[in-house]
XYZ file of C-alpha atoms in Angstrom:
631
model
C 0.000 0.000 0.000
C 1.345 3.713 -0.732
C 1.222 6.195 1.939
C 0.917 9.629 0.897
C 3.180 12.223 1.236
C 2.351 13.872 4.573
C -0.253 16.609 4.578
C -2.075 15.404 1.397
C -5.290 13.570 1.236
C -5.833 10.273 0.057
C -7.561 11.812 -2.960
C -4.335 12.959 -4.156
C -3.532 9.765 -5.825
C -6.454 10.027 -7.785
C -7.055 11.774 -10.764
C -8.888 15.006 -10.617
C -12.867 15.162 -11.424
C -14.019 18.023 -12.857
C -18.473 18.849 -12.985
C -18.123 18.854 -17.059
C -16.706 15.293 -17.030
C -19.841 14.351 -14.925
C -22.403 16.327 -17.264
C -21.012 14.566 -20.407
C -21.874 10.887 -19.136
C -25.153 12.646 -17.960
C -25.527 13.278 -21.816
C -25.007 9.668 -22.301
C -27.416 8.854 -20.685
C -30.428 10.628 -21.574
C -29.339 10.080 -25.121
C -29.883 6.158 -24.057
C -32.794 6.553 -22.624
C -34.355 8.296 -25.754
C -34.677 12.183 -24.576
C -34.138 15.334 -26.462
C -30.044 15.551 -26.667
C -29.063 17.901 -24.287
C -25.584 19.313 -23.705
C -23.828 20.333 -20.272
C -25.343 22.626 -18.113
C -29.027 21.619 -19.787
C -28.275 18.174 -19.447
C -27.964 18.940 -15.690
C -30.789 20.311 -16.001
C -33.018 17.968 -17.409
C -32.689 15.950 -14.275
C -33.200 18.743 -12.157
C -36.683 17.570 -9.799
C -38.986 21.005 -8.991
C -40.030 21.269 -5.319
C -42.765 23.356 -4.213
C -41.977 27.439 -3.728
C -40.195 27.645 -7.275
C -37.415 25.543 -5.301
C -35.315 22.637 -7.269
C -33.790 20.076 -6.162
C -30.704 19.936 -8.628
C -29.064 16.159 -9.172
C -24.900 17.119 -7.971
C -24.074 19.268 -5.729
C -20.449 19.942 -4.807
C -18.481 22.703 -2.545
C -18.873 25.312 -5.282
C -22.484 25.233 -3.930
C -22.178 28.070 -1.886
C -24.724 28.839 1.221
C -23.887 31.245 4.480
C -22.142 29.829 7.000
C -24.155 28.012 9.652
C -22.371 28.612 12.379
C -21.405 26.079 15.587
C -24.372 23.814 17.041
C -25.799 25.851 19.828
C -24.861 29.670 18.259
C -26.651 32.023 16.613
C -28.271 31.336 13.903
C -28.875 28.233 15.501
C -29.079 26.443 12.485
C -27.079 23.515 13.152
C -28.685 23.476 16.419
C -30.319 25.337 19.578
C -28.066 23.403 22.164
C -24.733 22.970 21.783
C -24.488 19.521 22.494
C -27.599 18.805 20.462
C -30.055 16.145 21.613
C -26.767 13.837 22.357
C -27.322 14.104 26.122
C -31.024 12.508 26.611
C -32.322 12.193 22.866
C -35.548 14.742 22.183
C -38.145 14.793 23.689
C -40.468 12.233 22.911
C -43.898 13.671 23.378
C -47.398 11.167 23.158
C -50.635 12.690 22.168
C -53.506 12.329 23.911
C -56.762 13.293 22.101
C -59.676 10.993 23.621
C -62.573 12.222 25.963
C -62.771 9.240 28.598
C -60.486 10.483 31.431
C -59.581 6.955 32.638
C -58.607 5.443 29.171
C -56.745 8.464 28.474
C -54.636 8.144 31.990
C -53.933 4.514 30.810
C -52.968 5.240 27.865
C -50.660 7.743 28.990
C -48.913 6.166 31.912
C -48.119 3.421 29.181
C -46.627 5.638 26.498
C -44.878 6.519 29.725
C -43.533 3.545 31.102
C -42.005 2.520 27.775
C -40.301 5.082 25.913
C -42.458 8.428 26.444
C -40.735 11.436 27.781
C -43.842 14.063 27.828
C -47.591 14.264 26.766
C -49.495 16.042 24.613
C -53.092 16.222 25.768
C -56.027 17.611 23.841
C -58.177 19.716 26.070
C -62.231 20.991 25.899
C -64.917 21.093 23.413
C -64.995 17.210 22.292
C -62.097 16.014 23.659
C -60.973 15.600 27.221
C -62.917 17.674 29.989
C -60.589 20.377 31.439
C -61.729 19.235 34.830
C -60.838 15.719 34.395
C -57.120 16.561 34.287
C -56.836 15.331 37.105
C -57.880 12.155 36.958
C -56.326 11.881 33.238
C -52.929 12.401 35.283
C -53.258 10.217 38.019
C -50.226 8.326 38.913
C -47.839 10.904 36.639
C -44.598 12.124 38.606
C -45.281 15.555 36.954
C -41.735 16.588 38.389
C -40.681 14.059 35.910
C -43.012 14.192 32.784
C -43.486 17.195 31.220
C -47.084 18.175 30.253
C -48.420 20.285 27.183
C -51.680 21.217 26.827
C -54.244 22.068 23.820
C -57.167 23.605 25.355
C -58.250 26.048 23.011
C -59.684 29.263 23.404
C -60.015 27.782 27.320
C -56.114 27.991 27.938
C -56.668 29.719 30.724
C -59.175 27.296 32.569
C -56.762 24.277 31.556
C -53.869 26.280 32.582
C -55.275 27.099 36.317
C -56.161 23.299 36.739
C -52.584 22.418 35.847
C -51.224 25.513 38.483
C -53.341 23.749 40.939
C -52.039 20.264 40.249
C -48.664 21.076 40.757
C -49.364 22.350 44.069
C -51.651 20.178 45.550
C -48.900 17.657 44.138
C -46.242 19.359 46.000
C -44.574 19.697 42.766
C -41.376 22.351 42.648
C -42.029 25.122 40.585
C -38.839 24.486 39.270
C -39.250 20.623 38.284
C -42.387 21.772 36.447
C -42.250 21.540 32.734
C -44.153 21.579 29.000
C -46.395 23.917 27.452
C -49.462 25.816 28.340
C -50.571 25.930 24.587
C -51.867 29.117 24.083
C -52.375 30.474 20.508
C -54.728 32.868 19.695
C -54.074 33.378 16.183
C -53.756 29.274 15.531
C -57.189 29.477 17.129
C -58.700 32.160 14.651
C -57.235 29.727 11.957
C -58.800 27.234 12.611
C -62.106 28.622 13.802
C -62.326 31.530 11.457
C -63.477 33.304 14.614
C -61.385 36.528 15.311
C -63.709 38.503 17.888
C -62.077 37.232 20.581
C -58.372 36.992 19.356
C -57.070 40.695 21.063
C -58.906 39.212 24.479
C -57.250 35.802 24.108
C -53.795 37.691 23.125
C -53.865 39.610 26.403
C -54.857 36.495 28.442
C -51.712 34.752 27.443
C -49.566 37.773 27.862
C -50.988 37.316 31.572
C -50.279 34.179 31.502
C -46.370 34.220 29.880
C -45.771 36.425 32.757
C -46.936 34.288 35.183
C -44.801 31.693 33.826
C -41.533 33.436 33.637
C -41.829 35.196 37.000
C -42.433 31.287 38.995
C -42.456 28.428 36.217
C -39.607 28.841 34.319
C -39.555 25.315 32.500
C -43.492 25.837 31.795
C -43.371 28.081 28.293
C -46.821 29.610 27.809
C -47.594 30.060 24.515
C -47.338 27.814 21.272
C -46.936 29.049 17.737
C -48.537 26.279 15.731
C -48.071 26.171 12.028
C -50.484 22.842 11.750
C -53.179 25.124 10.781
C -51.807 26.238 7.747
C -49.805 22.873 6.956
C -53.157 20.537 7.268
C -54.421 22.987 5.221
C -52.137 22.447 2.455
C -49.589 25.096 2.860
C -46.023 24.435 1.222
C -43.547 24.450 3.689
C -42.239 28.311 2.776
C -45.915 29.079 3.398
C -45.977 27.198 7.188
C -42.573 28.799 8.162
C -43.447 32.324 6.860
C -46.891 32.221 8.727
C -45.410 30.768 11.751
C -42.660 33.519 11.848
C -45.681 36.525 11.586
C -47.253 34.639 14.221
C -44.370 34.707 16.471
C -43.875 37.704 15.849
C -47.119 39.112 16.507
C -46.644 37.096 20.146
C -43.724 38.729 20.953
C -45.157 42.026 19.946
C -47.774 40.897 22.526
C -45.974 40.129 25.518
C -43.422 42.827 25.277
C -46.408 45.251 25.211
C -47.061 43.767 28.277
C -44.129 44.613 30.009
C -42.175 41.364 29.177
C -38.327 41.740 28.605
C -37.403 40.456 25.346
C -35.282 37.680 26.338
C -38.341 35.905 28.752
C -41.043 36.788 26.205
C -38.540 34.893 23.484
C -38.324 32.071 25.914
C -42.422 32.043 26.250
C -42.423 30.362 22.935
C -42.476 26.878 21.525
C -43.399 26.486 18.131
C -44.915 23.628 16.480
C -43.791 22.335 12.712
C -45.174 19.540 10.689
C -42.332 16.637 9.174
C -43.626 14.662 6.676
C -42.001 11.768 4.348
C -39.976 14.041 2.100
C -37.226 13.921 4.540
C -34.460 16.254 2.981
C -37.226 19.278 3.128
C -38.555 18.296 6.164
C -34.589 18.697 7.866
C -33.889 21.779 5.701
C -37.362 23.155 7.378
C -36.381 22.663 10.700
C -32.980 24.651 9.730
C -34.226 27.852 8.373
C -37.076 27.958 11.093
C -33.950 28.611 13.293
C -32.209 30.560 11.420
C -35.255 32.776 10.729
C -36.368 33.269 14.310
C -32.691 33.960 15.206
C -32.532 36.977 12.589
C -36.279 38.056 14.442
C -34.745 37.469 17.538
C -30.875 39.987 16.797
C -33.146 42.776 15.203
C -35.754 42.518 18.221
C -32.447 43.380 20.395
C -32.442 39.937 22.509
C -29.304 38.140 23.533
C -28.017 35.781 21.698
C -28.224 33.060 23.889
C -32.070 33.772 24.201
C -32.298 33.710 20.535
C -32.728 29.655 20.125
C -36.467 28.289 18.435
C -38.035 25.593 20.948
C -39.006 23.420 18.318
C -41.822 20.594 18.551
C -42.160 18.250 15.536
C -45.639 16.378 14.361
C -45.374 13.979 11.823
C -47.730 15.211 9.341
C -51.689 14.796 9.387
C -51.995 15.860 5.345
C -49.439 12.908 4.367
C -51.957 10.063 6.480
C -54.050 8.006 4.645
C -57.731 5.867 5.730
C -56.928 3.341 3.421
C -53.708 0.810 4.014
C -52.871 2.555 7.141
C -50.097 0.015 7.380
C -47.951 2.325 5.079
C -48.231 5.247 7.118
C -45.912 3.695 9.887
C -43.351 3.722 7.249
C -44.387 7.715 6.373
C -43.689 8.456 9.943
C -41.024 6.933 9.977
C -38.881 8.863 7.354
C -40.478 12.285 9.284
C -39.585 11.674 12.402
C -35.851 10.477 11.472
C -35.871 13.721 9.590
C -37.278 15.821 12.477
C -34.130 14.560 14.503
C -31.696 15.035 12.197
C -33.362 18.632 11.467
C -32.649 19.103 15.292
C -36.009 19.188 16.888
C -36.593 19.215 20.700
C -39.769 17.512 21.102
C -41.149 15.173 18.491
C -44.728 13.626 17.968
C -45.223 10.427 15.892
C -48.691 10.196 15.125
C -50.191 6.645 15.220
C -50.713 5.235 11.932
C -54.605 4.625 12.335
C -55.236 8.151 13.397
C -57.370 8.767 9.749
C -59.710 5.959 11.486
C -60.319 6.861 14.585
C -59.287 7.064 18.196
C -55.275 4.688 18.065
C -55.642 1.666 19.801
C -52.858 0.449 22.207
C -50.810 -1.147 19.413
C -50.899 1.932 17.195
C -49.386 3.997 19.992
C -46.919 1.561 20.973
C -45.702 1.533 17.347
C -45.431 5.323 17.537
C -43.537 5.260 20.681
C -40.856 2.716 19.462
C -40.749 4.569 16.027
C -39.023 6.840 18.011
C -36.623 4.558 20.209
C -35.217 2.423 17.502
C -34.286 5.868 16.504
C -33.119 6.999 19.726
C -31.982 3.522 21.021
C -30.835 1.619 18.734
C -29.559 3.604 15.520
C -28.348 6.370 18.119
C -29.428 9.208 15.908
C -29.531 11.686 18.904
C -25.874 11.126 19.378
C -24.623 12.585 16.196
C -24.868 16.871 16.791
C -26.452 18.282 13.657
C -25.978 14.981 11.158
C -27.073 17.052 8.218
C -24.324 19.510 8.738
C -22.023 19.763 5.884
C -24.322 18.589 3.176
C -23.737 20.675 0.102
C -27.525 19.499 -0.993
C -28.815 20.607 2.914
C -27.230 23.542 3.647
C -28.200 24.792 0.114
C -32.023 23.597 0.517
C -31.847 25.466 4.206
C -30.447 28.365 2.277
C -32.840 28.766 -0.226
C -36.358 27.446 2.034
C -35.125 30.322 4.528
C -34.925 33.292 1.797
C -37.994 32.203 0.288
C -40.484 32.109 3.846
C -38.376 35.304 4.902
C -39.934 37.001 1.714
C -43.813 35.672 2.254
C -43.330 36.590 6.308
C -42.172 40.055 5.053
C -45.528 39.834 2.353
C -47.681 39.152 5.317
C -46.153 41.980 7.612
C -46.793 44.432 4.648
C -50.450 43.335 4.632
C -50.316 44.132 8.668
C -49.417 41.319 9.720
C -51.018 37.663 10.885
C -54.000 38.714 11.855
C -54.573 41.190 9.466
C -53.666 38.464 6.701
C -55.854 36.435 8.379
C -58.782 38.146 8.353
C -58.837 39.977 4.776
C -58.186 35.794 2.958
C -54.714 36.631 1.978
C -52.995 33.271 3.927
C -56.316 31.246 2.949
C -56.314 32.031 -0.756
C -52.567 31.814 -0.920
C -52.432 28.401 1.117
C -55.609 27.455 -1.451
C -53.960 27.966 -4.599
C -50.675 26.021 -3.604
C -53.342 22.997 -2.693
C -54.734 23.132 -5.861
C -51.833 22.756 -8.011
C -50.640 19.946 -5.457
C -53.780 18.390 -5.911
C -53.288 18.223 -9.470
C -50.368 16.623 -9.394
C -52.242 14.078 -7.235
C -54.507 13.313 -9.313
C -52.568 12.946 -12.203
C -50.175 10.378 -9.834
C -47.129 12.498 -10.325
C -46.778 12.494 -6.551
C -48.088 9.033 -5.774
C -49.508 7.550 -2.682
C -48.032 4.183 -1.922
C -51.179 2.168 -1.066
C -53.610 4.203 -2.002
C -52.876 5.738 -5.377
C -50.326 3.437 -6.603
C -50.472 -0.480 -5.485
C -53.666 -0.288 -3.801
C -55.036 -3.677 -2.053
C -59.103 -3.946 -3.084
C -58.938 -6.674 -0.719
C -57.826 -4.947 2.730
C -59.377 -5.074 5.785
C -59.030 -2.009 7.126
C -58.993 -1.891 11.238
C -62.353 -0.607 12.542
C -61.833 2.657 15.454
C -63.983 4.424 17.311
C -64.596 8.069 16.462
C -62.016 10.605 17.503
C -63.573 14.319 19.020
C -64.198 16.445 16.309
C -61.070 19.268 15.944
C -62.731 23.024 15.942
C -63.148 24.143 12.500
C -64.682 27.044 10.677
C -61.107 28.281 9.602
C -58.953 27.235 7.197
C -59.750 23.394 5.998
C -58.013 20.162 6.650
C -56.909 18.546 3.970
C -55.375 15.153 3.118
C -53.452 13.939 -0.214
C -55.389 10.731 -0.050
C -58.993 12.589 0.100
C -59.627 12.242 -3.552
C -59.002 8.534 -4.026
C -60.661 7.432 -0.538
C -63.726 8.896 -1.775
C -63.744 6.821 -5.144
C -62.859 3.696 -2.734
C -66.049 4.661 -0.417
C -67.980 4.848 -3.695
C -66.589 1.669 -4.679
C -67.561 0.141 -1.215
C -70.628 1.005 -1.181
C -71.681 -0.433 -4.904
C -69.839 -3.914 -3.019
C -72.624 -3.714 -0.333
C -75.273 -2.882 -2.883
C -74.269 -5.923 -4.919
C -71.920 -7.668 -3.813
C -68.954 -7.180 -6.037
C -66.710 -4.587 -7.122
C -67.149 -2.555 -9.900
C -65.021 -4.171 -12.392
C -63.373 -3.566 -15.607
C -62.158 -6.159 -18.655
C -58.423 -6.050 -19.640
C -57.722 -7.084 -23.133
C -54.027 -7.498 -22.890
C -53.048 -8.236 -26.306
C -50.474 -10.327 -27.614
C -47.432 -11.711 -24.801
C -46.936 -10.598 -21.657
C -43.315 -9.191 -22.644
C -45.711 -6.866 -25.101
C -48.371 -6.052 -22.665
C -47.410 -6.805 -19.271
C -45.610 -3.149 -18.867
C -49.411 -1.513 -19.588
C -51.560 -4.363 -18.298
C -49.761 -3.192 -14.607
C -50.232 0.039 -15.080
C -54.069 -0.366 -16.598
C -54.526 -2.532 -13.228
C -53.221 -0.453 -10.785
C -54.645 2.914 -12.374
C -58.047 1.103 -11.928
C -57.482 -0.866 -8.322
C -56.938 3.422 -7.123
C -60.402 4.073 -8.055
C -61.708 0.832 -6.159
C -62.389 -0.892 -9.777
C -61.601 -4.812 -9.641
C -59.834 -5.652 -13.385
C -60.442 -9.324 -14.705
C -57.481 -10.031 -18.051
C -57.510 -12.020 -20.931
C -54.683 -12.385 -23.044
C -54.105 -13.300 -26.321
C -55.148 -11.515 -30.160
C -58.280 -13.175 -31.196
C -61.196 -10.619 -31.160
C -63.820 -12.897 -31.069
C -62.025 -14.780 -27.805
C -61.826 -11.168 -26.553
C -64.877 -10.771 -27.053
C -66.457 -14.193 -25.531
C -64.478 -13.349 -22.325
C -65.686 -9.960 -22.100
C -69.190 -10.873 -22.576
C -68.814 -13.357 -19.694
C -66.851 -10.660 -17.044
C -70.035 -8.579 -16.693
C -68.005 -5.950 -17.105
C -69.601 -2.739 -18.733
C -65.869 -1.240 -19.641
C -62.687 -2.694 -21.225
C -59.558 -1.235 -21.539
C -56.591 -2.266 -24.538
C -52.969 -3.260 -23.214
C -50.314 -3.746 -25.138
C -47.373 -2.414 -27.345
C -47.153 0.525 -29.539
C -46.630 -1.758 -32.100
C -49.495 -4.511 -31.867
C -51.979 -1.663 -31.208
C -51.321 -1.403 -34.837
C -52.135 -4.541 -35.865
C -54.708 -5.588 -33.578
C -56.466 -2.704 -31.813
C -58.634 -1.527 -34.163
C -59.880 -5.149 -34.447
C -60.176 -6.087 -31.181
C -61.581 -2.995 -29.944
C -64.436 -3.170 -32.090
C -65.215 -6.906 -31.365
C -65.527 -5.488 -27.716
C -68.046 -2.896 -29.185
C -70.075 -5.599 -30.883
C -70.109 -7.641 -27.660
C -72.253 -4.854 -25.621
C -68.723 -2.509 -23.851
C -70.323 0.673 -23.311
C -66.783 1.924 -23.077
C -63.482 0.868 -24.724
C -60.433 2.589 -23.281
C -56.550 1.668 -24.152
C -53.450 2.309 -22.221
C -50.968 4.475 -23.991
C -50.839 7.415 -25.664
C -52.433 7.132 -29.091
C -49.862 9.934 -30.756
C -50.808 10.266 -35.082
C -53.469 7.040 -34.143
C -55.672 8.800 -32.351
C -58.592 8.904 -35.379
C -57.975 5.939 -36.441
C -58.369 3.992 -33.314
C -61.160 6.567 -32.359
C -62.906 5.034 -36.056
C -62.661 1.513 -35.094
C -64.268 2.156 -31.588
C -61.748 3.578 -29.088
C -63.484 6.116 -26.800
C -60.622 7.832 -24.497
C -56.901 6.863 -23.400
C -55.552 5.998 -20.218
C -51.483 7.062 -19.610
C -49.062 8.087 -17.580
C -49.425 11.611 -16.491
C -53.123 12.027 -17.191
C -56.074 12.817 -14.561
C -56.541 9.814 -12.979
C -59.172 11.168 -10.790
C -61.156 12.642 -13.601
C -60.896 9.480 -15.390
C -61.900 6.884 -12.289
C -64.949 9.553 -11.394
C -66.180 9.064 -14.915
C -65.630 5.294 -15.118
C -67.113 4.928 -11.429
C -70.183 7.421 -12.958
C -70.899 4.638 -15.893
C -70.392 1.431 -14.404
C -72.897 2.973 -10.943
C -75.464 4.264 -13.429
C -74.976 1.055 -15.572
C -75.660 -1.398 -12.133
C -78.353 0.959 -11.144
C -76.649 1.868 -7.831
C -77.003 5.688 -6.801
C -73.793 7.429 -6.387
C-alpha cells in the first residue's frame, strides 16, 4: 500500500474530477434513454426535480455550492442546532398525544406511552375532547416533576392552565421541576375557527399568563406558535414557516407590550412544525425555522443566547391516509428520522390509524418505538447536527429560509397575521398552492403508496372508534389521499349494494413481454379508483370478445405495445363494441393514431401523467349508473 506524502489527502492519488466530465456521461445517458439531446449545463438540467416554492432540487451538488455559514451547534443562527451539544445528552423529547374524551382510558394510555419510551404528553383539552376538569384524573399516577405536560385547550387555555397551576401544588410539585407547554395560541385558534372577535382578548390572556410563567415556572413556556393550521391545510412548507414567523412575531409584539423583557417573552415560545415523508425538506425546514427566528430574535435586540427556536415536531396529518394505514408507519417513519436530524426538541409520531379513529394500544406503541429504535438503537440523537455539511442541505436550508423570509415580510406588509388572516390573503394563498398539489395528485405524479399506486381492493381495514371532532370554521383540513378514498367509499358502497366490485375487462393483447408493462399500469390505475380488473390475453377478437361478454363488465380497456396496437387494436376494440362494452379505453398514448383507433371504436386513453381522478370519477359514474346503484 502507498502512503501519501504527509499533509495530502488520500484523494491525491487520484485523478482530478471536474463537474463537465460528470455532465457529459449525464448526456449519455439521456441520449440512451431516448430524450431530447441535451448538452452540459441543460443536461444537468433535465434531471433537475422542482419542489414546491419555485425551489429545485438539482441532481450534484459539490463545494462550489455556496450557502452562508451556519455557524457552531448551539450559536446564533442556531441552524445547526439550539443546544450545543444537540439532543446527544437525553435524545428529544419524545412527546405522546392524547386526544380521547374518557379520562380513565386516556390516563392509561398515557402512563403506558410513559412507562415505555415516552418522555412528555401532549393532551387535547375541551370542546370534544378531554374535559378540562378531568385533568386530574387523566394524570393520576404521573410524577409531573418528571413528565413534562403540554396542553391544547383552546380558546379555554386559561381554565386548563389554572387546573394544571393547581395540580402542581396540591402535588407538592417544585415550581422548578415543572415543565411543558401551556398551549396558548390565539391566532392558531382564529385559523382554525375563522373566529377573530375574541383573538385581542385571548392575546392579552396569554400575555398574563407568559408572565406568570416566567416570573415562577420557568420550564413551563406559555404560549405555542402552531403552524399545523396552515400545513393541514395544504400550505407548502415556505408558506408554514413564513406564517409561523408573523405569528411569532405578533406574540412577541404581545408580551413585550405587556411589560415582558425580550429575552423571557422569546423564551415564552415553543413552536410547532409539521415533518412529513420528504425527509431532505422536512430537515432543511427545521434549519431555516432557526435561522429565521434567530434573525427576528438579533433585530428585536435579545441576547443571543435567548435567541434559540423551541421546536416541537408532528409527523404530518396531510401525508396520512384511511386506506392501508399500514404504510403510514413507514411515512412516519422517514419524518420523524428527519425531524431529529433537522434538530427538533420535542417530536410527535402520530399513530398510523389516526385517519380511522381514536389509536388503539398497538398503534401507539408503534409510535412510541418509532421513536426509540431511533433513539436507542440507531443512536441518531448522538450525532450533533448529522445534516451539517451537506452541500444538498445547507443549500435547501439556504434557499427554504430566503424564500419564507420574503412571504413573512408579504404578510407583515399586509399588517401582519392577523390582518392576513382576516382579509383571505394566507387562505387564498395556502388554497392555490393545494390546488396545483392536488393536481399533481390526481394525475399520480406524486403518488400515494397504497392508495394511489399499489392499492389492495382486498384490505381489511382496522375498525376505530370516532375521535372528538377538531374546531373548525377556519382554514380546511386537507389530506393527499382525500380524492381517491372517496372513489374507494364509492366503490364500497356499490360492493354492499351488490356484492362485487365494480369491475373492468383487460384485453391485454399479444405476450406478456408486449403487454405486461401496460396491463400493470391499466390494473393499478383502476385498483386506485376501487375498480376490480379481470385479463384475458391473447389476439383473437372474437375470444376477446367471448371473455368480455362473460366478465359482466360494462368497460374494457386495450394493453399492449405501440406496435401490436397497430395490428390488432382496431380489431379487437371493435369486437368489444359488438359484444355490448359501453366503453373501450386503451393504455398508452395514441400519438398520429388517435382517429384511427377513435374510427374503429376507441373512446378515451388511459397514460401516464393524465387525470386519474377525472378518469376513475367518470368510469365509477358509468359502471354505478350502468348497475343501477345511486352514487
Amino acid at each position: 500500500m502507498t502512503v501519501p506524502p504527509e499533509g495530502l489527502p488520500l484523494a491525491a492519488e487520484f485523478p482530478a474530477a471536474h463537474r463537465e466530465q460528470w455532465q457529459h456521461l449525464v448526456e449519455g445517458v439521456l441520449r440512451k434513454s431516448g430524450a431530447q439531446p441535451a448538452d452540459g449545463e441543460a443536461a444537468e438540467h433535465a434531471l433537475t426535480t422542482a419542489l414546491q416554492d419555485g425551489l429545485h432540487a438539482r441532481p450534484l451538488y459539490t463545494a462550489e455550492d455556496s450557502a452562508p455559514e451556519p455557524g457552531y451547534p448551539g450559536f446564533p443562527p442556531f441552524v445547526r442546532g439550539g443546544r450545543a451539544q444537540g439532543a446527544a445528552v437525553s435524545g428529544w423529547d419524545v412527546r405522546q398525544r392524547h386526544a380521547g374524551a374518557d379520562a380513565r382510558r386516556t390516563n392509561e394510555a398515557a402512563l403506558a406511552d410513559l412507562e415505555n419510551g415516552g418522555s412528555s404528553l401532549w393532551l387535547e383539552l375541551g370542546g370534544d375532547a378531554l374535559p378540562i376538569a378531568a385533568l386530574p384524573e387523566a394524570l393520576t399516577g404521573v410524577y409531573l416533576d418528571l413528565a413534562g405536560v403540554t396542553l391544547d385547550a383552546g380558546a379555554e387555555f386559561v381554565e386548563a392552565a389554572e387546573q394544571l397551576f393547581r395540580l402542581y401544588q396540591e402535588r407538592e410539585v417544585s415550581p422548578g421541576a415543572a415543565a411543558g407547554s401551556l398551549g396558548a395560541d390565539p391566532l392558531g385558534l382564529e385559523a382554525r375557527t375563522g373566529e377573530a372577535g375574541r383573538t385581542e382578548a385571548l392575546l392579552e390572556e396569554a400575555a398574563a399568563l407568559a408572565a406568570r410563567c416566567a416570573d415562577g415556572y420557568p420550564g413551563l413556556r406559555a404560549l405555542t406558535v402552531d403552524a399545523l393550521p396552515y400545513h393541514e391545510a395544504g400550505a407548502s412548507p415556505v408558506q408554514e414557516l413564513g406564517c409561523s414567523l408573523a405569528t411569532g412575531v405578533a406574540y412577541l409584539r404581545a408580551l413585550t407590550a405587556a411589560g415582558i423583557p425580550v429575552d423571557t417573552a422569546l423564551g415564552q415560545l415553543e413552536f410547532r412544525y409539521a415533518a412529513d415523508a420528504d425527509q431532505f425538506l422536512t430537515i432543511a425546514k427545521f434549519r431555516a425555522a432557526r435561522r429565521l427566528w434567530a434573525r427576528v430574535a438579533e433585530v428585536s435586540g435579545a441576547a443571543p443566547e435567548a435567541s434559540a427556536q423551541r421546536q416541537h415536531a408532528v409527523t404530518s396529518p396531510v401525508m396520512m391516509t384511511a386506506r392501508d394505514p399500514w404504510v403510514n408507519m413507514l411515512r412516519t417513519t422517514v419524518a420523524c428520522l428527519a425531524a431529529g436530524v433537522g434538530g427538533a426538541d420535542a417530536v410527535t409520531v402520530l399513530p398510523f390509524d389516526g385517519e380511522l379513529g381514536l389509536p388503539d394500544a398497538f398503534a401507539r406503541r408503534i409510535a412510541r418505538n418509532t421513536q426509540a429504535i431511533l433513539l436507542e438503537e440507531s443512536h441518531l440523537a448522538r450525532v450533533v447536527d448529522p445534516a451539517g455539511g451537506s452541500w444538498y442541505v445547507e443549500q435547501l436550508t439556504d434557499e427554504l429560509a430566503h424564500a419564507a423570509w420574503a412571504w413573512f415580510q408579504e404578510i407583515e406588509r399586509a399588517g401582519g397575521q392577523r390582518a392576513a388572516l382576516g382579509s383571505g390573503l394566507v387562505g387564498e394563498r395556502i388554497a392555490a398552492t393545494w390546488a396545483e398539489r392536488s393536481t399533481k395528485l390526481a394525475e399520480r405524479r406524486e403518488p400515494i403508496t397504497g392508495v394511489s399506486e399499489f392499492p389492495n381492493l382486498d384490505e381489511k381495514s382496522p375498525v376505530r372508534e370516532p375521535a372528538p371532532a377538531g374546531p373548525t370554521g377556519g382554514l380546511p383540513r386537507v389530506r393527499r389521499a382525500e380524492a381517491y378514498e372517496a372513489l374507494r367509499a364509492r366503490s364500497d358502497a356499490h360492493l354492499a349494494a351488490t356484492g362485487e366490485r365494480p369491475k373492468l375487462f383487460l384485453a391485454s393483447v399479444g405476450s406478456a413481454a408486449a403487454h405486461t408493462a401496460r396491463t400493470t399500469f391499466a390494473a393499478n390505475l383502476f385498483q386506485a379508483g376501487g375498480i376490480a380488473t379481470t385479463a384475458l390475453e391473447g389476439t383473437d377478437p372474437a375470444a376477446f370478445a367471448e371473455a368480455f361478454a362473460a366478465s359482466g363488465a360494462p368497460v374494457a380497456c386495450l394493453c399492449s405495445s405501440d406496435q401490436l396496437y397497430g395490428e390488432h387494436a382496431g380489431a379487437v376494440a371493435a369486437a368489444l363494441k359488438a359484444a355490448g362494452a359501453r366503453r373501450v379505453l386503451l393504455a398508452g398514448r395514441p400519438g398520429d393514431r388517435r382517429e384511427a383507433l377513435r374510427a374503429a371504436g376507441v373512446d378515451a386513453f388511459v397514460f401516464a401523467g393524465g387525470d386519474a381522478v377525472a378518469t376513475l370519477t367518470g368510469l365509477l359514474d358509468l359502471i354505478t349508473d350502468e348497475s343501477g346503484v345511486a352514487r
